[in-house]
Coordinates of C-alpha atoms in Angstrom, one line a residue:
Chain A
X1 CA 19.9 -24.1 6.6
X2 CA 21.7 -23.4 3.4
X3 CA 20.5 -27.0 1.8
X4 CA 17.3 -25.1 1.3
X5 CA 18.7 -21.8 -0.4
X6 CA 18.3 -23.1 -3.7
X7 CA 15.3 -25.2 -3.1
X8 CA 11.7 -23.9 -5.1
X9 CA 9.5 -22.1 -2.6
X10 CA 6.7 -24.9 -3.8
X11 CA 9.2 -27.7 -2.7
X12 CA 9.7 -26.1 0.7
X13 CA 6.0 -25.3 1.3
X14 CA 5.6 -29.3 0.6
X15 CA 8.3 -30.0 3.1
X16 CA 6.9 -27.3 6.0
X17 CA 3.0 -28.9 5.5
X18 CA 4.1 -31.8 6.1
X19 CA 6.3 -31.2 8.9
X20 CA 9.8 -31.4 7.7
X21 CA 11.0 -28.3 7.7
X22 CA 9.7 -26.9 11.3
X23 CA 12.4 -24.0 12.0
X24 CA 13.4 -20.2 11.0
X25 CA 13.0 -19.6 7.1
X26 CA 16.1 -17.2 6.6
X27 CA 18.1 -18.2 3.5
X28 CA 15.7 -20.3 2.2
X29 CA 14.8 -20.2 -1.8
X30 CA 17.0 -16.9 -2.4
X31 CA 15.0 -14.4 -4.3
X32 CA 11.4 -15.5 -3.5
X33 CA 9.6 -13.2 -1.3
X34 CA 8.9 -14.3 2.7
X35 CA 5.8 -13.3 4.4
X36 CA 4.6 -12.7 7.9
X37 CA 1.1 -13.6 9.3
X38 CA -1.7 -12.2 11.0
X39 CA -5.0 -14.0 11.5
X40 CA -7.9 -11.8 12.7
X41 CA -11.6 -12.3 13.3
X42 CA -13.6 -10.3 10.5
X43 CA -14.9 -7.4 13.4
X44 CA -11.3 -6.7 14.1
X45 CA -9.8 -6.6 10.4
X46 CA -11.1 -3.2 9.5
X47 CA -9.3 -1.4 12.2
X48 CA -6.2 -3.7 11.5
X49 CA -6.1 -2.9 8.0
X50 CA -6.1 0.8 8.4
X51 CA -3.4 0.3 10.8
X52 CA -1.1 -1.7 8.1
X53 CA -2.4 1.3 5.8
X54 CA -1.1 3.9 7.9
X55 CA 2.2 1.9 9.0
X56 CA 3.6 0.9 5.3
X57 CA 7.1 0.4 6.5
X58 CA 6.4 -2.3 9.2
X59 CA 3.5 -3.5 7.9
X60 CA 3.8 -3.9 4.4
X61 CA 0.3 -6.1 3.1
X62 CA 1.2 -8.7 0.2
X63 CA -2.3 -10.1 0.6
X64 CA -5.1 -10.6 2.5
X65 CA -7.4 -13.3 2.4
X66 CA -11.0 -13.5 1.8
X67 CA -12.9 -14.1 5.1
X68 CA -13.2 -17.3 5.7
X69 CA -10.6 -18.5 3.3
X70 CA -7.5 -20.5 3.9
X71 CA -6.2 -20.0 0.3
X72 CA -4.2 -17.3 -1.5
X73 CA -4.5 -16.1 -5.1
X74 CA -1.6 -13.8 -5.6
X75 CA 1.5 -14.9 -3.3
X76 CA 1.0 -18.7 -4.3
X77 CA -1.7 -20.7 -5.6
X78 CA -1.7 -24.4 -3.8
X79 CA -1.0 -22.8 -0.7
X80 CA -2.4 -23.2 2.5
X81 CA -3.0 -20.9 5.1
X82 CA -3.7 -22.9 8.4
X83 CA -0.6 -25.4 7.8
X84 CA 2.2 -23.9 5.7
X85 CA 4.2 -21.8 7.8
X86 CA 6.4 -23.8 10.0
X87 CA 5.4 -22.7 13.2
X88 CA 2.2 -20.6 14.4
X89 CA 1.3 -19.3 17.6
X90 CA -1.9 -18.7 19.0
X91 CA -3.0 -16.0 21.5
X92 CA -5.5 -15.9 23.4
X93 CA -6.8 -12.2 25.2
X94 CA -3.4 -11.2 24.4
X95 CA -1.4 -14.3 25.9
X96 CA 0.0 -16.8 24.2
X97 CA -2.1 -20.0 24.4
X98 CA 0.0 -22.4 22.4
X99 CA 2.4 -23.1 19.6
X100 CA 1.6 -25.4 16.6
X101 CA 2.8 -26.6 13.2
X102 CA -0.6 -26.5 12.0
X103 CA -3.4 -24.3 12.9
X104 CA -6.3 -26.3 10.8
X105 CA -8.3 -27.8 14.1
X106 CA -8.3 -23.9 15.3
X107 CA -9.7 -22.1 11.9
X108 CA -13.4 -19.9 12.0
X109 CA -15.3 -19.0 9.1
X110 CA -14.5 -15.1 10.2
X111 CA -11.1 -15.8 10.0
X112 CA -9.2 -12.8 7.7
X113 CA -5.6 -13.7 6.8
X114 CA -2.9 -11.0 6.8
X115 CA 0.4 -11.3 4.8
X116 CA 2.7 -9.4 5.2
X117 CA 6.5 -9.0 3.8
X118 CA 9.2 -10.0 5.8
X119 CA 13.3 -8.8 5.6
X120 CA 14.3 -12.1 5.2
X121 CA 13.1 -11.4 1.5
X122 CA 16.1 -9.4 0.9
X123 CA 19.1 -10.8 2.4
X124 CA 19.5 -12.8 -0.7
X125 CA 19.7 -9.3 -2.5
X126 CA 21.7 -8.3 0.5
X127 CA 24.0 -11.5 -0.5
X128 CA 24.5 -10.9 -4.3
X129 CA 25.6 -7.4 -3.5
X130 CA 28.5 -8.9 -1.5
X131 CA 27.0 -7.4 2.2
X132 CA 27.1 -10.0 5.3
X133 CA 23.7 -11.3 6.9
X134 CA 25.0 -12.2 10.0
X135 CA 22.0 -14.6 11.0
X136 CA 22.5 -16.7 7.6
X137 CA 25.9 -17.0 8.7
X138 CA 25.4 -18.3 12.0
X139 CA 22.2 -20.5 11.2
X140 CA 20.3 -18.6 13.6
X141 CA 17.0 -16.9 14.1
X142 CA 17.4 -13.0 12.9
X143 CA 17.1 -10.8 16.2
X144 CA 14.2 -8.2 17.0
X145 CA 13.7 -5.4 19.4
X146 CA 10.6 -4.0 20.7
X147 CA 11.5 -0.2 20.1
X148 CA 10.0 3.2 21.2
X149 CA 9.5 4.2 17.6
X150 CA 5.9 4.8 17.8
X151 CA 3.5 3.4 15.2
X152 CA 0.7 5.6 14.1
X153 CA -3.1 4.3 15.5
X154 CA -5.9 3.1 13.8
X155 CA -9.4 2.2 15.3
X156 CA -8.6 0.0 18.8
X157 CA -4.8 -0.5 17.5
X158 CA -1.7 1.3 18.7
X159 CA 2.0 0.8 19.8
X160 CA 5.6 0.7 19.1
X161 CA 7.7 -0.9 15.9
X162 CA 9.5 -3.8 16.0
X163 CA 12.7 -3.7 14.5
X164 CA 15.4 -6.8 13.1
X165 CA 18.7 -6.4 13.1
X166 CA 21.8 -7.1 10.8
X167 CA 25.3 -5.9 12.3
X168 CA 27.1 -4.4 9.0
X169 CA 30.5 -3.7 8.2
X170 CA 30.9 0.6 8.3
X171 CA 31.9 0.7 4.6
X172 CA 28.7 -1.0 3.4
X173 CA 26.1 0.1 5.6
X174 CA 25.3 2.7 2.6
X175 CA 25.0 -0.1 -0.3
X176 CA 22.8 -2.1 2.0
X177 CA 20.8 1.1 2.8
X178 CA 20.7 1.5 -1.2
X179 CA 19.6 -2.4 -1.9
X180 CA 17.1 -2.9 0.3
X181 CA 15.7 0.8 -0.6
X182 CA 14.6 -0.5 -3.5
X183 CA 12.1 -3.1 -2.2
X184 CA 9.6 -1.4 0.2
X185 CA 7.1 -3.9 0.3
X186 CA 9.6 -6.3 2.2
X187 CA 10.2 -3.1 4.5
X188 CA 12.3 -1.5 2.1
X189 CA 15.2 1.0 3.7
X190 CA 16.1 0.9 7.3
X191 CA 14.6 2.8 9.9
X192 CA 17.5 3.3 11.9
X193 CA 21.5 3.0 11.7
X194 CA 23.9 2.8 14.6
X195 CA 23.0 3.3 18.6
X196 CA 20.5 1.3 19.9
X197 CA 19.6 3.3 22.5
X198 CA 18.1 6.0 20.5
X199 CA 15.1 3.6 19.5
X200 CA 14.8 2.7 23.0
X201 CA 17.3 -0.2 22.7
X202 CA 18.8 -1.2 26.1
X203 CA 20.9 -4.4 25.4
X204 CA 21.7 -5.4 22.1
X205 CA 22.4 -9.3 23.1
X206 CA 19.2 -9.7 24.0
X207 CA 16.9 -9.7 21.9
X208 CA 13.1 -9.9 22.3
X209 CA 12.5 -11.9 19.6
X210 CA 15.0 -14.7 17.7
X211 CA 18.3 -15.3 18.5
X212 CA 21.6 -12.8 19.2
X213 CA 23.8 -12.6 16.9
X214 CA 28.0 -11.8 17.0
X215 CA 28.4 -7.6 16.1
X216 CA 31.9 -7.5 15.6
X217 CA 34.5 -4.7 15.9
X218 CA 34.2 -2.1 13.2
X219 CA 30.6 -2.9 12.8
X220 CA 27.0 -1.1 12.9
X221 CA 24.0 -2.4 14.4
X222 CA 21.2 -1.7 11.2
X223 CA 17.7 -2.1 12.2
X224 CA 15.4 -2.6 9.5
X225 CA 11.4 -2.4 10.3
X226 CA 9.6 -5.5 11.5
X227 CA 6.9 -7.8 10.5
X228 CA 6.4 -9.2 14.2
X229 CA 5.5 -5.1 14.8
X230 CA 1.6 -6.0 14.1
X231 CA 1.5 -8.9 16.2
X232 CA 3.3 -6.5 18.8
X233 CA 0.7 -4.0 18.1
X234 CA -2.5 -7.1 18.1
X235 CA -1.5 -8.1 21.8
X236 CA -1.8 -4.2 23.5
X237 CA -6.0 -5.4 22.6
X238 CA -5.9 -8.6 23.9
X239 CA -8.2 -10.1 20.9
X240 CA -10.1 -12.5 22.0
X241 CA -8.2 -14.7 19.7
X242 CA -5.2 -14.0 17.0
X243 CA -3.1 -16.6 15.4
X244 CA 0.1 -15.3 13.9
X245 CA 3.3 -17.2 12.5
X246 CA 6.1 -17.7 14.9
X247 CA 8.7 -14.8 14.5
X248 CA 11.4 -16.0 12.1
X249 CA 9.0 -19.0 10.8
X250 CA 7.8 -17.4 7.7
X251 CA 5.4 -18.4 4.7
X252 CA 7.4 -18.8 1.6
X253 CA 6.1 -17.5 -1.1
X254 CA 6.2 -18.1 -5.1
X255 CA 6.6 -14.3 -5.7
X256 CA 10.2 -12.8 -7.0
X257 CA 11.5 -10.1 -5.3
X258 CA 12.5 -9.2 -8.3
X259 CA 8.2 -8.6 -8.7
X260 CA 8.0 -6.7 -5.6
X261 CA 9.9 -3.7 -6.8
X262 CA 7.4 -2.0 -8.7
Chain B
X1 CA -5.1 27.8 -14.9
X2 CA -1.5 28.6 -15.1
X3 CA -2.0 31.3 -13.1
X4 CA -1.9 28.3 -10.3
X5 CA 1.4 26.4 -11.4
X6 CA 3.3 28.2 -8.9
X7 CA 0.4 28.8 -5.5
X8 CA 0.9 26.7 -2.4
X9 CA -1.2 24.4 -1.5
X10 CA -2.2 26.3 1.3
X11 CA -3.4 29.2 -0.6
X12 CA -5.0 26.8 -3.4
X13 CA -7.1 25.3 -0.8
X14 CA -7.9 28.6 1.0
X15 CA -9.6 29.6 -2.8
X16 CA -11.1 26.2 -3.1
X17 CA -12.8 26.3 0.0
X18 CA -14.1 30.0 -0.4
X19 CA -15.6 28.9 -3.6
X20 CA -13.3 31.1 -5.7
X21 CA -11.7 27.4 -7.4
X22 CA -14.5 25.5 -8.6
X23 CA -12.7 23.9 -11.7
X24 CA -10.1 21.1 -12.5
X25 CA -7.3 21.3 -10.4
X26 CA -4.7 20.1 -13.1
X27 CA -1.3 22.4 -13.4
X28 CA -2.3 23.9 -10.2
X29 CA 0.9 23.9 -7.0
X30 CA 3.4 22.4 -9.4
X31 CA 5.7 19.4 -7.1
X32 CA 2.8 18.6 -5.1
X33 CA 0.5 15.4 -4.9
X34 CA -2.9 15.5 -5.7
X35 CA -6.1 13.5 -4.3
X36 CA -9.0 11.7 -5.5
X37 CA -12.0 11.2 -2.9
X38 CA -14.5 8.2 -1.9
X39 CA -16.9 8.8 0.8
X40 CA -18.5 5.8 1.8
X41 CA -20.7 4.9 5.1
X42 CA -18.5 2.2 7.2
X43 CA -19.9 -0.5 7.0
X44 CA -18.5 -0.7 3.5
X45 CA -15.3 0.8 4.1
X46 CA -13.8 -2.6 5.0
X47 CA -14.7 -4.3 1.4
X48 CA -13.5 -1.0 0.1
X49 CA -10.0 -0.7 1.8
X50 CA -9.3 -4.0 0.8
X51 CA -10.0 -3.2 -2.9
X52 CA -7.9 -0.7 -2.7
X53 CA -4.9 -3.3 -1.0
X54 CA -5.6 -5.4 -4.2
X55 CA -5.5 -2.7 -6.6
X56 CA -2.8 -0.7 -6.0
X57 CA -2.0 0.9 -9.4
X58 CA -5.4 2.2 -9.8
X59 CA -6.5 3.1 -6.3
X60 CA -3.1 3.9 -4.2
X61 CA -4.3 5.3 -1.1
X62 CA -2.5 8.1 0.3
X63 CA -4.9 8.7 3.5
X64 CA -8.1 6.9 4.9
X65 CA -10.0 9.3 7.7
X66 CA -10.7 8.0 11.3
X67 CA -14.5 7.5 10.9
X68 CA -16.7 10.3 11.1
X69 CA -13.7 12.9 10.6
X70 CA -13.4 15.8 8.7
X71 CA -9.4 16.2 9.0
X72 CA -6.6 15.0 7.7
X73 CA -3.1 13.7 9.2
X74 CA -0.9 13.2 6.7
X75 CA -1.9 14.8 3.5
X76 CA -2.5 18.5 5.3
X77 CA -3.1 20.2 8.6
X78 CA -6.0 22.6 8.5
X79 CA -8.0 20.9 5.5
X80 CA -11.3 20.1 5.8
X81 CA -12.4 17.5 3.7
X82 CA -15.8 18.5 3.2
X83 CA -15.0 21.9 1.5
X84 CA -11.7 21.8 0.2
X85 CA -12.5 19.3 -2.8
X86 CA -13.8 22.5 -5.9
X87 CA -16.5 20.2 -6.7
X88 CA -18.1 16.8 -5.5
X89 CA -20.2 14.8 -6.9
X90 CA -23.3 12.3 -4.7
X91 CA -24.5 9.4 -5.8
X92 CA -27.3 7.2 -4.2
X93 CA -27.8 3.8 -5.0
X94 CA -25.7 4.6 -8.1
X95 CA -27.7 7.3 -9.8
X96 CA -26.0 10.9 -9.4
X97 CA -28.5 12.8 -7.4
X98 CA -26.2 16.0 -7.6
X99 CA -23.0 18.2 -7.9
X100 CA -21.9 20.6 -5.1
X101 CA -18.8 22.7 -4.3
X102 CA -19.0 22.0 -0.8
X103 CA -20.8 18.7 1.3
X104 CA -20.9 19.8 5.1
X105 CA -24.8 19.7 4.8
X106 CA -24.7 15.6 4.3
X107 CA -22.1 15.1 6.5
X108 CA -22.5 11.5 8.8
X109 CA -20.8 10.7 11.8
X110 CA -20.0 7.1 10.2
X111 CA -18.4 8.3 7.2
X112 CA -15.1 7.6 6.2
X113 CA -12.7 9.3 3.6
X114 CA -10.4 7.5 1.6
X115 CA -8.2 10.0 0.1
X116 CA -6.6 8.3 -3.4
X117 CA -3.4 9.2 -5.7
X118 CA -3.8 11.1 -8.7
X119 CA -2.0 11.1 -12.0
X120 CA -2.0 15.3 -12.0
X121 CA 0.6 14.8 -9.3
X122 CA 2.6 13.3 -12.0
X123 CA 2.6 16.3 -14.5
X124 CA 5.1 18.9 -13.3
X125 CA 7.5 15.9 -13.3
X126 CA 6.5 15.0 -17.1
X127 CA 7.2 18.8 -17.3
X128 CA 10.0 19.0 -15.6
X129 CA 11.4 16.2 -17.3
X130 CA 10.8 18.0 -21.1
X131 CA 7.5 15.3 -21.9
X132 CA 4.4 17.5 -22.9
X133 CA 1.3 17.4 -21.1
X134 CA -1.6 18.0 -23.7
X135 CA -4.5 18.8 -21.0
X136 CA -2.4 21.2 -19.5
X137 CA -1.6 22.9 -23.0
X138 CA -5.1 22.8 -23.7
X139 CA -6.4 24.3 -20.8
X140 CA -8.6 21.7 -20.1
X141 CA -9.3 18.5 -17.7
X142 CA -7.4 15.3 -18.7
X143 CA -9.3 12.7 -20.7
X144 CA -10.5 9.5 -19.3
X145 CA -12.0 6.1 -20.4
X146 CA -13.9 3.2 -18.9
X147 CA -11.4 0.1 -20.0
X148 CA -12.1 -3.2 -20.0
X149 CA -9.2 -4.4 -17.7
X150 CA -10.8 -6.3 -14.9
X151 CA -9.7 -5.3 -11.0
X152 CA -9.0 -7.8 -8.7
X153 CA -12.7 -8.1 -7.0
X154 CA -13.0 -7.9 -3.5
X155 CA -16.0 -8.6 -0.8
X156 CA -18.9 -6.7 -3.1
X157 CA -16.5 -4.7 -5.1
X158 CA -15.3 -5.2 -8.4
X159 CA -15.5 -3.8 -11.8
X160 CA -12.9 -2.4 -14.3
X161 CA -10.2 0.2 -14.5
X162 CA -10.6 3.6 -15.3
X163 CA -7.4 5.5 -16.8
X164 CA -6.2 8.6 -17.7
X165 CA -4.8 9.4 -21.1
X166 CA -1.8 11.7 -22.0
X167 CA -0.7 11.7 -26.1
X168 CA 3.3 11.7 -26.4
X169 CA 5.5 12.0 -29.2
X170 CA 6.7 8.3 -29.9
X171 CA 10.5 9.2 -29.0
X172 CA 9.5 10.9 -25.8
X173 CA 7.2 7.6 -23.9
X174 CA 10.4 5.9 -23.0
X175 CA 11.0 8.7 -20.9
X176 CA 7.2 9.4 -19.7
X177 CA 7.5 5.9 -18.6
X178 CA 10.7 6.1 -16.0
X179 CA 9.6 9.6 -15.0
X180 CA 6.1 7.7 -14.2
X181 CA 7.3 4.4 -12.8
X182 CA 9.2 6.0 -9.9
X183 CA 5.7 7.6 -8.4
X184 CA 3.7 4.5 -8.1
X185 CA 1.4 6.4 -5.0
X186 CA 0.6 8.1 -7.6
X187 CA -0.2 5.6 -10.1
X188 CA 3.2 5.0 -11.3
X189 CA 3.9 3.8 -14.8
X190 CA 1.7 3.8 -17.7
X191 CA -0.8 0.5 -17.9
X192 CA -1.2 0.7 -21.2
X193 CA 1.0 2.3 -24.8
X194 CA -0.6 2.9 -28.1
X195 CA -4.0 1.0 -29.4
X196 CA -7.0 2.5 -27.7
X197 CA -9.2 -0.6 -28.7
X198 CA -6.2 -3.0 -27.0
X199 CA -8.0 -2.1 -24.1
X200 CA -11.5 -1.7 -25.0
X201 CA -11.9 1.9 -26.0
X202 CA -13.6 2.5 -29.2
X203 CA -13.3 6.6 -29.5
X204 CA -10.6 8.1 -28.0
X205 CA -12.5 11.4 -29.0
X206 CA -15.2 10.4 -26.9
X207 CA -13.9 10.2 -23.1
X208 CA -15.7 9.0 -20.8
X209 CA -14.6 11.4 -18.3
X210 CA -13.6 14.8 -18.5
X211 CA -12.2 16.8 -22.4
X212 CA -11.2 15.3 -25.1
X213 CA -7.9 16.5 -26.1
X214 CA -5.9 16.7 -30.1
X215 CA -3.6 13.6 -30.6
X216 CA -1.3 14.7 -33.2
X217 CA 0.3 13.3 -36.0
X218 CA 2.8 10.5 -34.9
X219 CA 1.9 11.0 -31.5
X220 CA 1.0 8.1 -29.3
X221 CA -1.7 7.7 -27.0
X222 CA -0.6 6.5 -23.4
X223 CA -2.5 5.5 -20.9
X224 CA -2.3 5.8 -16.9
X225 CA -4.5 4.0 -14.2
X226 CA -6.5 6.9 -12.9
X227 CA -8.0 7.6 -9.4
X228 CA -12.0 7.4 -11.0
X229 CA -11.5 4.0 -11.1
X230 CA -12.7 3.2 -7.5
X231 CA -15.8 5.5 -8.1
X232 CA -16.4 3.1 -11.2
X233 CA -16.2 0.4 -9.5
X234 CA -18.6 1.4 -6.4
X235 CA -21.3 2.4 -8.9
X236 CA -21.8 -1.2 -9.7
X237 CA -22.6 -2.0 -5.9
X238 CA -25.0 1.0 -5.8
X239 CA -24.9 1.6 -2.5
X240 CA -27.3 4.1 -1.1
X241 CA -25.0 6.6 -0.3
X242 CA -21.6 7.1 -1.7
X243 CA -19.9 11.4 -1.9
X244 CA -16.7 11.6 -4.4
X245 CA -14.4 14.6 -6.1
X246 CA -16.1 15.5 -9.7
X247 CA -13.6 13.6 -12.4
X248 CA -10.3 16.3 -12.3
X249 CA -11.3 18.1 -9.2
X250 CA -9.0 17.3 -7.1
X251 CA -7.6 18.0 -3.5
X252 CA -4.5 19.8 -3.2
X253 CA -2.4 18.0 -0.4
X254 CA 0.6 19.6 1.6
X255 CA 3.0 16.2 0.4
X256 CA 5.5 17.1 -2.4
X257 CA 5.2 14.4 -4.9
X258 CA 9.2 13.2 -4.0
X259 CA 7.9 12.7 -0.8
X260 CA 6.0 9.6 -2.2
X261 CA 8.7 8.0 -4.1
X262 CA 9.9 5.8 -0.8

């Protein structure tokens, strides 16, 4: 995955619409922002909306769509919704119906788009201040937990947070605490340091989301609110239909973190 | 008013809603966060909410009310949103069609509250931090202008920014601006420094909203988006109902501005 670390988010974007790049986005284009998805019918977004209002930390919104559109106007401008994230899935009453590269033969003129900023925006900051990101380092899908952190409702939508996970060396679970901090619209701080039981963790190799990762000796489990947490959240409904990215397979964006700070 | 620096919240809205507060709520329970209002019927709340997710700076919203509600989660316990505001202002279909201290008598089962930051929150910290605050000197509600810096539109909103202005000694807006910049809930840093006509105001003697206040010799006007600028903007839809606060009267909320720096 690292060949794409340097790589400009409008050179990757190229490369996941047209089907090259299919997999988990972590450590790609260090320092541009990363964005999860949620695609709603129109009757639905109101409630969902209010929920990401009430539930900054796991659901921070970058942008949402006009109804009906498939383009963006602040994260990127030639972007496009139905085929440039590298994997989507699409449920169905709350089951998933399918997975897909491309979602264009599925889109609705009541479609709403929902973006939504993702951790792996700041592992490059994570990076430069010298603290490991375990998943970068063993090319793998970053893990998440369902959790019993509850979320607080709006309209028809409730339930728990979802959580990833970066195992951190004791002395620099602070600075890492202090980095990400400083960017709440890609989560921000973490939610959560240490045992994994208190947040209703029961096994820490598996994950219900992505891939497990090593925790070596000496080191802390750091959990970090979610972006999978609304599509966790969208399935207790059972919409009639929802598409949403596939966890770890995120949209790139042409946003700096650097931008998101303030 | 300075009588108030020091009252809780509690005790400031206990006054408010017994009618004995019916002026600007500015210097009033230094440390804690203040709240702009919008009333609208539901079935413009979505359109709205989303403004307000595309306009952050100008419209941060600290709560929106489940529909139909009267209370408050997060910004206070026993508040009551139809009384505890010193003075309210309807409009229908654009045209103000009164003022009133309290609104329980036009109170709709599909109306919701979206409860916005306000720049008063800001003061004590300006204060605090040795930066003079002229409206508080002067014993009088903070100025505000209609601008011409366009909002991002969204469904049938859109319209331009409202702000707030404070006059500083030159040396001292460095200063306003970091104290500023780390409360962006409550509109955060300054949009605007110096040149009135920059930013389409003609008279700064003439407010738009609210007193005008003395600029004085080498001070420098500075300007900060302000919480009448979704009021502004849902004018220009006229829709036939829409209740907000009266331009500096505000509602004292139980969140101590630090609590809204993360």
């Amino acid at each position: 995955m690292t060949d794409y670390y340097d790589m400009s988010p409008q050179k990757a974007r190229k490369l996941v619409r047209s089907g090259r790049i299919t997999g988990p986005t972590s450590g790609m284009c260090a320092g541009y922002a990363q964005a999860n998805l949620v695609i709603l019918p129109r009757e639905l977004a109101y409630d969902f909306l209010l929920f990401t209002q009430r539930n900054p930390k796991s659901c921070p919104v970058l942008e949402v769509s006009d109804t009906g559109s498939r383009q963006l106007r602040y994260l990127a401008q030639d972007a496009d919704i139905a085929t440039d994230f590298p994997r989507y899935r699409i449920y169905k009453k709350g089951e998933l119906a399918g997975e897909y590269t491309d979602v264009e033969k599925f889109w609705r003129d009541d479609f709403v788009s929902f973006l939504i900023g993702c951790s792996f925006s700041f592992e490059s900051a994570l990076l430069d201040a010298g603290v490991p990101v375990r998943n970068i380092e063993e090319n793998c899908n970053v893990p998440m937990y369902k959790t019993n952190i509850a979320c607080t409702p709006a309209g028809i939508f409730c339930g728990s947070m979802v959580v990833s996970m970066r195992p951190l060396p004791r002395e620099q679970v602070a600075e890492a605490v202090l980095v990400t901090g400083e960017m709440p619209r890609v989560h921000g701080a973490p939610i959560h340091i240490g045992d994994p039981e208190a947040i209703g963790i029961t096994d820490i190799t598996r994950p219900d989301f992505g891939d497990s990762v090593t925790v070596r000796e000496g080191e802390v489990p750091v959990f970090w609110p979610c972006g999978v947490t609304p599509q966790n959240v969208v399935m207790n409904v059972k919409p009639e239909i929802v598409i949403t990215h596939s966890p770890g397979h995120m949209f790139i964006t042409d946003v700096k973190n650097a931008e998101l700070k303030y």
